XYZ file of C-alpha atoms in Angstrom:
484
model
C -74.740 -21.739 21.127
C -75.613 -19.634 24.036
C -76.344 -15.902 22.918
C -75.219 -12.587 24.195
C -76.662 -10.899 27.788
C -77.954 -7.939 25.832
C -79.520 -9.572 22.630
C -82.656 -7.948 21.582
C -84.723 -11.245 21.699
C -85.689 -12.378 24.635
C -82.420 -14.775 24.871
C -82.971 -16.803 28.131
C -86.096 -18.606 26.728
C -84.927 -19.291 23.038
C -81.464 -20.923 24.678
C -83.450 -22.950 27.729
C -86.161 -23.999 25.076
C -89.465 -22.865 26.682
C -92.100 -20.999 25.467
C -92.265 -17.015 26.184
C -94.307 -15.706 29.078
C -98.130 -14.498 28.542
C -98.623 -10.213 28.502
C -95.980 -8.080 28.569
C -92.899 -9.020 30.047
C -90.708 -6.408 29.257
C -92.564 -4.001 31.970
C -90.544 -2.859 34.643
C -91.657 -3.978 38.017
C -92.660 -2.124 40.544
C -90.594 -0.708 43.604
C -91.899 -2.988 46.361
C -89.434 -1.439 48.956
C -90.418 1.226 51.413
C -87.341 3.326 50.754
C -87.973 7.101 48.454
C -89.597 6.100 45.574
C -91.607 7.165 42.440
C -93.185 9.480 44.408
C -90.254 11.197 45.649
C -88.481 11.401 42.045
C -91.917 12.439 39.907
C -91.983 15.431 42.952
C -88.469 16.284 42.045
C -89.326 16.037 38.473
C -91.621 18.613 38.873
C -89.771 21.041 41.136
C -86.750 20.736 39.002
C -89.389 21.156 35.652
C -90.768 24.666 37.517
C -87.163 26.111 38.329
C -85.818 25.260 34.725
C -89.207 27.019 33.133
C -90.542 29.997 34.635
C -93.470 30.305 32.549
C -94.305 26.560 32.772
C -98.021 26.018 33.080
C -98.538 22.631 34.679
C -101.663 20.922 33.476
C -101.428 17.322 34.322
C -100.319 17.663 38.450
C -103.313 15.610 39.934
C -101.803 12.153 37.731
C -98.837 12.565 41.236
C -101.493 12.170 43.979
C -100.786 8.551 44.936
C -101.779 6.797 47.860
C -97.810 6.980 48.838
C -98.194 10.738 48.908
C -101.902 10.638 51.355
C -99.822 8.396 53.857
C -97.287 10.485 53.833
C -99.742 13.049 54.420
C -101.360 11.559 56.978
C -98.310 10.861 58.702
C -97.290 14.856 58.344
C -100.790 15.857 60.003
C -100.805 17.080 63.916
C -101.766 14.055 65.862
C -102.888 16.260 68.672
C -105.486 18.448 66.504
C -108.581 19.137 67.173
C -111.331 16.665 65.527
C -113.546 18.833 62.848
C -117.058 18.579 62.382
C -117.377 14.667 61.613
C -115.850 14.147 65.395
C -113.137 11.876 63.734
C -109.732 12.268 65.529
C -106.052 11.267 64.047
C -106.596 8.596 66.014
C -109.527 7.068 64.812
C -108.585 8.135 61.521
C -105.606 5.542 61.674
C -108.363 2.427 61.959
C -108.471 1.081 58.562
C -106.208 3.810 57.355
C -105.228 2.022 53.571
C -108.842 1.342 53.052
C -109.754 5.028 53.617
C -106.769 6.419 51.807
C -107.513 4.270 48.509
C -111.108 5.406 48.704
C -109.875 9.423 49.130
C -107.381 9.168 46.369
C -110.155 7.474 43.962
C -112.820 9.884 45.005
C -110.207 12.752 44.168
C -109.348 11.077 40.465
C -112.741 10.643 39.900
C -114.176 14.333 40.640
C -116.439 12.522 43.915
C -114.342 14.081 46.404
C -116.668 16.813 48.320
C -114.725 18.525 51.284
C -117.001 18.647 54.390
C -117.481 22.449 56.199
C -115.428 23.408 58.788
C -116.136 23.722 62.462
C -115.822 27.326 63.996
C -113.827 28.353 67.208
C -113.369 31.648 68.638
C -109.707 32.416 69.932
C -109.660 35.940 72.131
C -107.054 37.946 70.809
C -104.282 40.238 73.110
C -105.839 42.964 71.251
C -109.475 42.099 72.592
C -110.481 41.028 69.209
C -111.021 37.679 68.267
C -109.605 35.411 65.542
C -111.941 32.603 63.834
C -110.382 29.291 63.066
C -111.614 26.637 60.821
C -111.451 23.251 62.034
C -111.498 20.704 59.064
C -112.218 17.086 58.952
C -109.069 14.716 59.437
C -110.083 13.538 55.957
C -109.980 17.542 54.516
C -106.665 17.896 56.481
C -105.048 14.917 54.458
C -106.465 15.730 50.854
C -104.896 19.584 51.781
C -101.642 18.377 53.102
C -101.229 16.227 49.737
C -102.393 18.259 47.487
C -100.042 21.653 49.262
C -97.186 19.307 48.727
C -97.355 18.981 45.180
C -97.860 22.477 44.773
C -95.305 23.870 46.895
C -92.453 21.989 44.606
C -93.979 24.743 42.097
C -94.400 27.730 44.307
C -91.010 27.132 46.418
C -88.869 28.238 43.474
C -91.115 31.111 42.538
C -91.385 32.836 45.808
C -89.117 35.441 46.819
C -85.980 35.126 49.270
C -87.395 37.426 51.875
C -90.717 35.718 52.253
C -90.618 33.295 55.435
C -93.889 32.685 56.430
C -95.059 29.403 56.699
C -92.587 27.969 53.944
C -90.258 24.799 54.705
C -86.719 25.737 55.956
C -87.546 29.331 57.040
C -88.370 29.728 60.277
C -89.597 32.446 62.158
C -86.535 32.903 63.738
C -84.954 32.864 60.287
C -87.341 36.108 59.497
C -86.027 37.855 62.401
C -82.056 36.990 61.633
C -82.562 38.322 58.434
C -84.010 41.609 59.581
C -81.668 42.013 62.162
C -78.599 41.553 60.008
C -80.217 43.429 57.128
C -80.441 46.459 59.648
C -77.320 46.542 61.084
C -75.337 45.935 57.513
C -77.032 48.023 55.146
C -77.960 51.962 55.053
C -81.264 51.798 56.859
C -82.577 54.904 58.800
C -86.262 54.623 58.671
C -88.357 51.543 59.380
C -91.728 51.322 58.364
C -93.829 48.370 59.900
C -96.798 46.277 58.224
C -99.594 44.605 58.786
C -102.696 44.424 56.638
C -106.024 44.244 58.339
C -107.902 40.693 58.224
C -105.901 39.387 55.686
C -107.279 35.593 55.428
C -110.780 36.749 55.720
C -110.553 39.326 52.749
C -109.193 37.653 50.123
C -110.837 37.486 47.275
C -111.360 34.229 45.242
C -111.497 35.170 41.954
C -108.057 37.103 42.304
C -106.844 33.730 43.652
C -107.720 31.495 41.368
C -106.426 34.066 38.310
C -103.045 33.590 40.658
C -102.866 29.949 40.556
C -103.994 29.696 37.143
C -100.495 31.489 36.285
C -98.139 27.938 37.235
C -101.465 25.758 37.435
C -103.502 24.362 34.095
C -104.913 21.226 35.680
C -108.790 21.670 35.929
C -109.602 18.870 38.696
C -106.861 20.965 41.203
C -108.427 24.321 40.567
C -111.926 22.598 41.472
C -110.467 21.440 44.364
C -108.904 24.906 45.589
C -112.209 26.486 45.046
C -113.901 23.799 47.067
C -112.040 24.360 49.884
C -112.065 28.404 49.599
C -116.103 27.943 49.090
C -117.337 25.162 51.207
C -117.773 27.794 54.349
C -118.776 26.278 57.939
C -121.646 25.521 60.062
C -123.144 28.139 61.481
C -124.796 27.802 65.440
C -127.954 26.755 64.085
C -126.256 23.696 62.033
C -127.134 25.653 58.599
C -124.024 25.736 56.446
C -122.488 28.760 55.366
C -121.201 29.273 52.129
C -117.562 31.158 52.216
C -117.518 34.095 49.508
C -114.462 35.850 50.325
C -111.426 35.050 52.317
C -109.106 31.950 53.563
C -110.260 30.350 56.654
C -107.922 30.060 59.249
C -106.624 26.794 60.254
C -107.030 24.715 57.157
C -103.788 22.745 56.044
C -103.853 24.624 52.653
C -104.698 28.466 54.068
C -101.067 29.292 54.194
C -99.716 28.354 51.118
C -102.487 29.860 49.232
C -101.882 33.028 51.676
C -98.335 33.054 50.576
C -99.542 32.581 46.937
C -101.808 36.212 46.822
C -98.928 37.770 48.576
C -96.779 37.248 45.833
C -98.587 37.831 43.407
C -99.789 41.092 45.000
C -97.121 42.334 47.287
C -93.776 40.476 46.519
C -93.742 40.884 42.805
C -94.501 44.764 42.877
C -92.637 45.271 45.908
C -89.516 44.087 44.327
C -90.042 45.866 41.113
C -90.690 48.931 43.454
C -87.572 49.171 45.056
C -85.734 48.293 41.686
C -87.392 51.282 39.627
C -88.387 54.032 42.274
C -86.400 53.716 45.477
C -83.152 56.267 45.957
C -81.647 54.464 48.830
C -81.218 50.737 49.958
C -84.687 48.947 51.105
C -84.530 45.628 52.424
C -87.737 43.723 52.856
C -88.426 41.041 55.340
C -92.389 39.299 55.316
C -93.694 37.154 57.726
C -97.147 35.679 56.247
C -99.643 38.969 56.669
C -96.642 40.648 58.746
C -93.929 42.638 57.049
C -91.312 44.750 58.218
C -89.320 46.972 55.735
C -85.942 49.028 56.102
C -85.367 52.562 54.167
C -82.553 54.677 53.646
C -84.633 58.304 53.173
C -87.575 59.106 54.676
C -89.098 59.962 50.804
C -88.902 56.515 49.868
C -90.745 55.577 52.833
C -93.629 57.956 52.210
C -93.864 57.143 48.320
C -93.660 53.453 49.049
C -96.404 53.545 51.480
C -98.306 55.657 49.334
C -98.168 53.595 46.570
C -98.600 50.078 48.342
C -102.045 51.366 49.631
C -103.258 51.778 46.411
C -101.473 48.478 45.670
C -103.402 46.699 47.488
C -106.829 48.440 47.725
C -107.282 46.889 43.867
C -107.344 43.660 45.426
C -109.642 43.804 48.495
C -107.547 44.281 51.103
C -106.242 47.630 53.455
C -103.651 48.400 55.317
C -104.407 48.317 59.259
C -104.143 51.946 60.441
C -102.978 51.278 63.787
C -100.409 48.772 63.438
C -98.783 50.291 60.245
C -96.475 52.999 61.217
C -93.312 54.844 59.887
C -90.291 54.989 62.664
C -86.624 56.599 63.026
C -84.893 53.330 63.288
C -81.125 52.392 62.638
C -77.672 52.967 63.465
C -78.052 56.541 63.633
C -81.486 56.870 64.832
C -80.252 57.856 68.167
C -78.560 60.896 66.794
C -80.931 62.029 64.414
C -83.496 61.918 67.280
C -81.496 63.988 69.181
C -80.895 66.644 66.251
C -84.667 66.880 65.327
C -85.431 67.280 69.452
C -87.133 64.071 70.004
C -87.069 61.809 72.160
C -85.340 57.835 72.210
C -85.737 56.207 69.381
C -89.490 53.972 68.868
C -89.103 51.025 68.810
C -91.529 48.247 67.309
C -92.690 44.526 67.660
C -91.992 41.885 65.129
C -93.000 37.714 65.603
C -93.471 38.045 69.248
C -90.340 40.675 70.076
C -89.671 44.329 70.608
C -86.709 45.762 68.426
C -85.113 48.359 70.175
C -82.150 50.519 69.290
C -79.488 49.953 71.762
C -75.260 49.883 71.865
C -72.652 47.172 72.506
C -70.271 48.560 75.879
C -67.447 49.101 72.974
C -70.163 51.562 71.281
C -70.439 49.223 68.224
C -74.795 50.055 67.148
C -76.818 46.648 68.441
C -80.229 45.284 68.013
C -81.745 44.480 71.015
C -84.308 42.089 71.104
C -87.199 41.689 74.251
C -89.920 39.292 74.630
C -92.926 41.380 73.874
C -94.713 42.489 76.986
C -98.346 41.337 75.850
C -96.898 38.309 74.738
C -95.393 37.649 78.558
C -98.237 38.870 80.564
C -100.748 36.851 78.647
C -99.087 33.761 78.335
C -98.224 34.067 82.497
C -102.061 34.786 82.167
C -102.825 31.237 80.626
C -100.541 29.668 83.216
C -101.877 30.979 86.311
C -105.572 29.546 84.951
C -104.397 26.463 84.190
C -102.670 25.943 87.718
C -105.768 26.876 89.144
C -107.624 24.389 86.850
C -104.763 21.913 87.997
C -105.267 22.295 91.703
C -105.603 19.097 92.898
C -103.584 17.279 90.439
C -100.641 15.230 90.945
C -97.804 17.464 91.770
C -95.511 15.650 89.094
C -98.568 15.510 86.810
C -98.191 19.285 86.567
C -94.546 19.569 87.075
C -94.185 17.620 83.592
C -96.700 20.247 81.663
C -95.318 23.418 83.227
C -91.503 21.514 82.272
C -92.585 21.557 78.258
C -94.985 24.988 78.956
C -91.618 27.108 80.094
C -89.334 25.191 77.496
C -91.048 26.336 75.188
C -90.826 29.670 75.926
C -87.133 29.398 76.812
C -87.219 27.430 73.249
C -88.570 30.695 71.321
C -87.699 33.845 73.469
C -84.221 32.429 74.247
C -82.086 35.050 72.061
C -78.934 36.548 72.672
C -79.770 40.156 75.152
C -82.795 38.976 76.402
C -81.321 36.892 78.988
C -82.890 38.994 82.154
C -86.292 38.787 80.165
C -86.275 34.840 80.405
C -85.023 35.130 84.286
C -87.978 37.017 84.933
C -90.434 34.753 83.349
C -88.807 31.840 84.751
C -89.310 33.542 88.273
C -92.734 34.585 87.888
C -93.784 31.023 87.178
C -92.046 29.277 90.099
C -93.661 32.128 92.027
C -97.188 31.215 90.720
C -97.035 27.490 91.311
C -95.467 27.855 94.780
C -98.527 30.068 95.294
C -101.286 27.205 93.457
C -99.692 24.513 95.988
C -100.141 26.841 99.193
C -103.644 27.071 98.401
C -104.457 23.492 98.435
C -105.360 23.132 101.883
C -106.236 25.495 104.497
C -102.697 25.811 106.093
C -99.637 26.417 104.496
C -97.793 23.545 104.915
C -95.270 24.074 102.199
C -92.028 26.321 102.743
C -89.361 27.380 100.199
C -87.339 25.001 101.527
C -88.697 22.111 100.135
C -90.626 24.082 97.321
C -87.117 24.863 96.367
C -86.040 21.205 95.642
C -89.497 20.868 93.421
C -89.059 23.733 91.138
C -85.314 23.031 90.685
C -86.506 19.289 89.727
C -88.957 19.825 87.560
C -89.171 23.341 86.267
C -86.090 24.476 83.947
C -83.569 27.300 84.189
C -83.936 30.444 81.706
C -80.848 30.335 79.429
C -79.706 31.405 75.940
C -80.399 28.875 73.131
C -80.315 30.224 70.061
C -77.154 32.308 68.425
C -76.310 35.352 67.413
C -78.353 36.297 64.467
C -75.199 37.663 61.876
C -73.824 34.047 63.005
C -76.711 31.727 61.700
C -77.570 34.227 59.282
C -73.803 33.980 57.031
C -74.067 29.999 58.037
C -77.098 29.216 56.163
C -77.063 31.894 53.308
C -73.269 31.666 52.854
C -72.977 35.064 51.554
C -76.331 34.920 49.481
C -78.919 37.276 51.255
C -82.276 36.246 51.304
C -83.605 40.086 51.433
C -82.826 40.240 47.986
């Protein structure tokens, strides 16, 4: 008699009178597909494990690096980066890519996994200073971009709603929405802008592992992050330089460790701060190293800056004296101005615009934002060397790079009230390549005539892309703010 589909015997062999299968066969097989697998769902697991339990300490994370998760990786990597001190490209990379990804993910099990130094470049600042990237190894870049993934299913519940920097889903533009709508909604007369000086190349190790040690227990990923925050660079000589304080610039993993001290040392206290000590409304609004903050009275401003540069002198780092500074700043910042005999009210620069206070033509108080005026003059700067460089070229050759070089602009500046800003751009550029092709032979044989049909084809026209910032703003928090 046949038996039952769900018998606890194995039923098919006892009725078809054969013998049972050698091992196990009551082991699931794998997923051979390639849709979202165990990788995705253990990932989940653990997000869903670190929002249910604060306090979770996770000690086993490394058992979720998979060769799945390095592809993936891989994959995620800028194809167009620079190669680091090995010379290996993304490109070159991708020959034999399995083979090389099995080998990484059993040299990381195994503890044999040794991260190569990075290779230095300079990058002139607007200031006149100069900012030091890292350039890691495709191989480094891959092991970060796995390992930051795990992590940040951790991390992404724990960190605050007004942090933005460098976080998936939060854009820059979603930083400046949010401080923009947090202005205009809520009681804020004083503004006091942020910045802390060298940030990524004074922060101090031990603090940051004590940080991560607070959601991570697995020893093999705390070797790894101090690796990476220790292995240091080549120096001009080819000696190698052993890092003892900071983040370096440019590594995969820098910014999620960044946004991990900040936390821990600004986030945290800043919204305990405002719970406990502030009189008025603040809203807070961070941006990586960059944060902006909006007060009600002028006291709280003082007291908070008073007390965040102690804050943050116990942990290595200083506020920049320059670029930190305390402005009238609101809906009635024009008034007040007036009343105290000052002048228009200051205005200050934010992710690449200038915040200025300004009116609507019914009266209604407004926002506006400009492209900064650095930011303009140095990237027409870069294009007018690069047209040089591109003299001789193919006229369509550089009508297709100067197409993506203004999009992008129009991409990024292209905000409601800074319409005229983008016109002007856009006319400064046509005006520098129509000058780069009259200099390409002794006469001019070009007119505007005919250098009008070329810049109409190939460069684009400056309009308004993005929304206003109250609309996208209620869209994607639906009533929940993210300043909070």
């Amino acid at each position: 008699m046949k038996q039952t589909n769900k018998a606890a015997d194995p039923a098919a062999e006892s009725v078809e009178e054969r013998a049972l299968t050698e091992g196990n066969s009551r082991e699931r097989v794998g997923d051979r597909t390639q849709r979202r697998n165990i990788t995705t769902s253990r990932l989940a697991a653990v997000r869903e494990a670190a929002r249910s339990k604060p306090d979770l300490v996770f000690t086993n994370l490394l058992t979720h690096l998979t060769v799945d998760l390095l592809r993936e990786s891989f994959l995620a990597v800028d194809r167009r980066a620079a190669a680091g001190s090995d010379g290996v490209s993304w490109t070159d990379y991708r020959e034999g890519l399995e083979e090389r990804l099995e080998a990484l993910c059993e040299r990381m099990h195994q503890g044999r996994y040794r991260p190569q130094p990075a290779r230095r470049v300079v990058i002139p600042k607007e200031d006149g200073s100069e900012r030091v990237l890292g350039i890691l190894c495709m191989e480094d870049k891959v092991a970060q971009q796995a390992i930051g993934t795990i992590l940040s299913q951790i991390y992404e519940v724990d960190f605050r709603g007004f942090s933005y920097g460098f976080r998936p889903g939060r854009s820059q533009h979603d930083a400046l929405d949010a401080l923009t709508v947090g202005i205009e909604r809520r009681r804020v007369n004083w503004v006091l802008d942020l910045d802390i000086r060298k940030f990524f190349d004074t922060v101090e190790h031990s603090w940051m592992l004590r940080y991560v040690q607070h959601r991570v227990g697995d020893p093999r990923i705390l070797r790894l992050i101090r690796k990476w925050l220790e292995v240091g660079h080549w120096d001009e000589s080819g000696r190698r330089v052993r890092a003892k304080r900071g983040t370096p610039q440019g590594a995969v993993i820098s910014p999620l460790l960044a946004n991990v001290y900040l936390h821990y040392v600004y986030d945290l206290w800043v919204d305990q701060w405002r719970r406990r000590h502030a009189h008025g409304d603040v809203i807070v609004v961070r941006y990586a190293d960059d944060s902006v903050l909006g007060f009600q009275y002028h006291d709280d401003a003082v007291r908070f800056r008073q007390a965040l540069e102690q804050r943050v002198a116990g942990f290595g780092l200083s506020l920049h004296p320059e670029k930190t500074r305390l402005l009238r700043f609101g809906r009635y910042a024009a008034r007040d101005a007036k009343a105290a005999g000052e002048g228009k009210p200051e205005s200050f620069d934010f992710l690449g615009f200038t915040h200025l206070c300004s009116k609507t033509r019914q009266g209604r108080f407004l926002i506006r934002r400009q492209t900064m005026r650095k930011r303009r003059a140095a990237q027409l700067k870069r294009i007018r060397g690069e047209l040089r460089r591109r003299l001789h070229h193919a006229i369509g050759d550089t009508g297709r790079w100067l197409r993506r070089v203004v999009q992008g602009h129009i991409n990024y500046y292209g905000v409601p009230h800074n319409s005229w800003m983008l016109d002007d751009f856009c006319y400064d550029v046509r005006q520098s390549w129509y000058r780069a092709l009259c200099r390409r032979s002794q006469r001019k044989r070009l007119n505007w005539t005919r250098y009008g049909r070329i810049a109409d084809y190939w460069l684009p026209r400056a309009r308004v892309v993005h929304p206003y910032p109250e609309k996208r703003f209620d869209a994607r928090t639906r009533g929940r703010s993210r300043m909070r």
